[in-house]
Phi, psi and omega in degrees: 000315183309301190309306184305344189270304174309314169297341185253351165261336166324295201290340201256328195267321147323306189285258183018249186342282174311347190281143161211180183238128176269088051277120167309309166227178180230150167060040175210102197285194184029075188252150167245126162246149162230114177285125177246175191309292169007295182127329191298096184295139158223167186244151204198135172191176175299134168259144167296000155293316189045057156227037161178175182255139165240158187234169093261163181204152171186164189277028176174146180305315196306313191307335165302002198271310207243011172292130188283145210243151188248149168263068194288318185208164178240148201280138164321138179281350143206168177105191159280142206120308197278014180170141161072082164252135185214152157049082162254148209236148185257156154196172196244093199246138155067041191072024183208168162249148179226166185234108175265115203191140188280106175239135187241213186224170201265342172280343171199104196282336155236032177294016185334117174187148188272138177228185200225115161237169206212134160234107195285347197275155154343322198229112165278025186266289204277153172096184192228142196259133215229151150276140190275314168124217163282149161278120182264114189264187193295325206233117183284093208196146170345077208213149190178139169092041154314135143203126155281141183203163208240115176231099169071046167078015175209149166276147221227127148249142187225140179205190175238136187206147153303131189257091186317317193263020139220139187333106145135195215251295176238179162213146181286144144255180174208161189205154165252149213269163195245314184189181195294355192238338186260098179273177166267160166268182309304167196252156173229126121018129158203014146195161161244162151301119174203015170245167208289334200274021177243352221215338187297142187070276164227190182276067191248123153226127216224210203331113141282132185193115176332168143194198162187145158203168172046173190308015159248167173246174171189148182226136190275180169163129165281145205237172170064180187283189186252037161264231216258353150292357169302154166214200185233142141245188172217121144306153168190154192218179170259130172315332187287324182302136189287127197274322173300009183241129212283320168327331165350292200255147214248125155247123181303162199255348166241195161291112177258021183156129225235175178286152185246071196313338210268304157308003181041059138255187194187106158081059147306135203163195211355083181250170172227169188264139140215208190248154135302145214294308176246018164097337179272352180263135168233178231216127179289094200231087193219192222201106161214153165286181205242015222190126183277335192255113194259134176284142144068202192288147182258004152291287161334335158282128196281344214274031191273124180219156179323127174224140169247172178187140162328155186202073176294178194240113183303187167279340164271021192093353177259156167296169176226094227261347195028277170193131190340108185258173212295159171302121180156200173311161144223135192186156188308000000 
C-alpha cells in the first residue's frame, strides 16, 4: 500500500512537472524553442514591436512562461538592421551559438534580409552577440525565415526569398553552408506556392523547420497570408537522399495544420521543433491567435501567441500534426 502511494505521488509529481499551459507566452509569434546538451530549454520568437531580440531559458517547457527574458540585441536606427526584425531562431554550431533572424531598414522597410549573429560564451544569456553580417543569396531580394540543420555530416539552410522572375510572393530554397553565415551556391528551389490553401491572401511558402526520424526526412512551412488562413504545410524525402535535389522531397497536396474554429485556434504556423527533457516525445512549437476576424493589418495584431503540443507519429512514418489543441493544461 505504502509503495502504491509513493508511485502515484511520484507519477503525480512527474506529470506537473512535464505539464504547461497554453498559450505558453503570449503575444510572441514565430517561436523557437531548443533543448540544448546544457538541460536548458531556450527560447526566441518575434516581439510585436520588432525592434529587438529576446533570449529566455528554463529547465521545462512550463517554466519559459515566466522565465525573464534578455534583451541580447537592438534593431540599428538606420541601415540594414533597422526595422521589421522578425522571426529569430537560436542554434547551436560548432561549439558556438547562432542567431538567424529577418530584418529590413528603416528608409525602406521591406527591404527584408537575413543575418546572423554568433555568441562563443557557453551560456547564451551571457557573453556578447557579435554580428556576422548578411547572409548572401542568388538574388539580392526580398528573404527571410533561415533555419539551419545538420545531415548525415553536412549543413543545410533552408530559407523563404522571392524569386524577381516569379510570379507571387516567397518561395523555399536550400543551399549547403559554407559556415553559419555563408551558403554555397547553387541554392536549389524546392516548393512554391501552388495550391489554393498556399496562394489565399498572398503566394506564400515561409518558416521552414526540420525535423527527421526513422528513414525520413521532413521540412514543415507555413503557407498564405497570417490571418486565419495561415497553416503548415510538409515536404518530406528518404532519409538517405540528397536533401539538394529537389526530386528528392515529396510535396503534400494538402494541409497538414490548419485552423481549429471547435478550438478557438485561428492561423497555426511558423513552427519549430523540440523534445521532452528525455527526448522520446517530441514537441510542436508554434503561433496562433485565439480569435478568427482581425481589425486592421493582421502584422500589425501583437496576438499571435506561442503553443507548445505534442507532435505524434502515424504507422508510416509520417508525423501526425493533428490539431490546434484547446487553450489550457498540457502535456506530453
Amino acid at each position: 500500500m505504502i509503495l502504491r502511494i509513493l508511485l502515484s505521488a511520484l507519477a503525480l509529481a512527474t506529470s506537473a512537472i512535464s505539464q504547461w499551459s497554453n498559450p505558453l507566452i503570449e503575444q510572441r509569434a514565430d517561436p523557437c524553442i531548443l533543448r540544448h546538451s546544457d538541460g536548458y530549454y531556450y527560447f526566441t520568437a518575434t516581439v510585436p514591436e520588432y525592434d529587438r531580440i529576446e533570449l529566455r531559458r528554463a529547465r521545462t517547457i512550463a517554466e519559459l512562461s515566466t522565465a525573464k527574458p534578455e534583451v541580447i540585441w537592438k534593431k540599428h536606427d538606420k541601415g540594414p538592421m533597422s526595422h521589421h526584425i522578425w522571426a529569430p531562431e537560436i542554434h547551436f554550431i560548432n561549439g558556438k551559438w547562432y542567431i538567424h533572424f529577418a530584418a529590413g531598414e528603416a528608409d525602406d522597410v521591406w527591404k527584408i534580409r537575413m543575418f546572423v549573429l554568433e555568441n562563443t560564451s557557453p551560456n547564451p544569456m551571457r557573453g556578447e552577440w557579435t554580428e556576422k553580417g548578411e547572409i548572401i543569396t542568388q538574388w539580392d531580394s526580398f528573404s527571410l525565415d533561415a533555419t539551419t540543420f545538420e545531415h548525415l555530416g553536412k549543413r543545410y539552410l533552408v530559407w523563404a526569398q522571392n524569386d524577381p522572375s516569379i510570379k507571387g510572393n516567397t518561395n523555399l530554397y536550400i543551399a549547403a553552408m559554407e559556415n553559419p553565415w555563408t551558403i554555397r551556391q547553387p541554392q536549389i528551389m524546392l516548393t512554391t506556392p501552388q495550391y489554393t490553401w498556399e496562394t489565399t491572401g498572398y503566394l506564400v511558402n515561409e518558416g521552414p523547420a526540420f525535423i527527421t526520424r526513422g528513414n525520413r526526412m521532413f521540412l514543415s512551412y507555413s503557407a498564405s497570408a497570417t490571418d486565419h488562413n495561415y497553416c503548415l504545410g510538409l515536404l518530406s524525402a528518404d532519409a538517405t537522399a540528397d536533401p539538394l535535389n529537389p526530386d528528392s522531397w515529396h510535396k503534400s497536396p494538402t494541409p497538414v495544420f490548419v485552423s481549429s474554429p471547435p478550438n478557438s485556434q485561428f492561423g497555426p504556423g511558423h513552427n519549430s521543433f523540440t523534445t521532452t527533457p528525455d527526448g522520446k516525445t517530441d514537441l510542436l512549437v508554434y503561433h496562433a491567435r485565439q480569435y478568427r476576424d482581425i481589425k486592421g493589418n493582421a502584422l500589425q495584431n501583437p496576438d499571435r501567441h506561442t503553443r507548445v503540443q505534442p507532435l505524434h507519429w502515424r504507422a508510416d512514418g509520417f508525423p501526425d500534426f493533428n490539431e490546434p489543441v484547446k487553450d489550457g493544461p498540457c502535456e506530453p
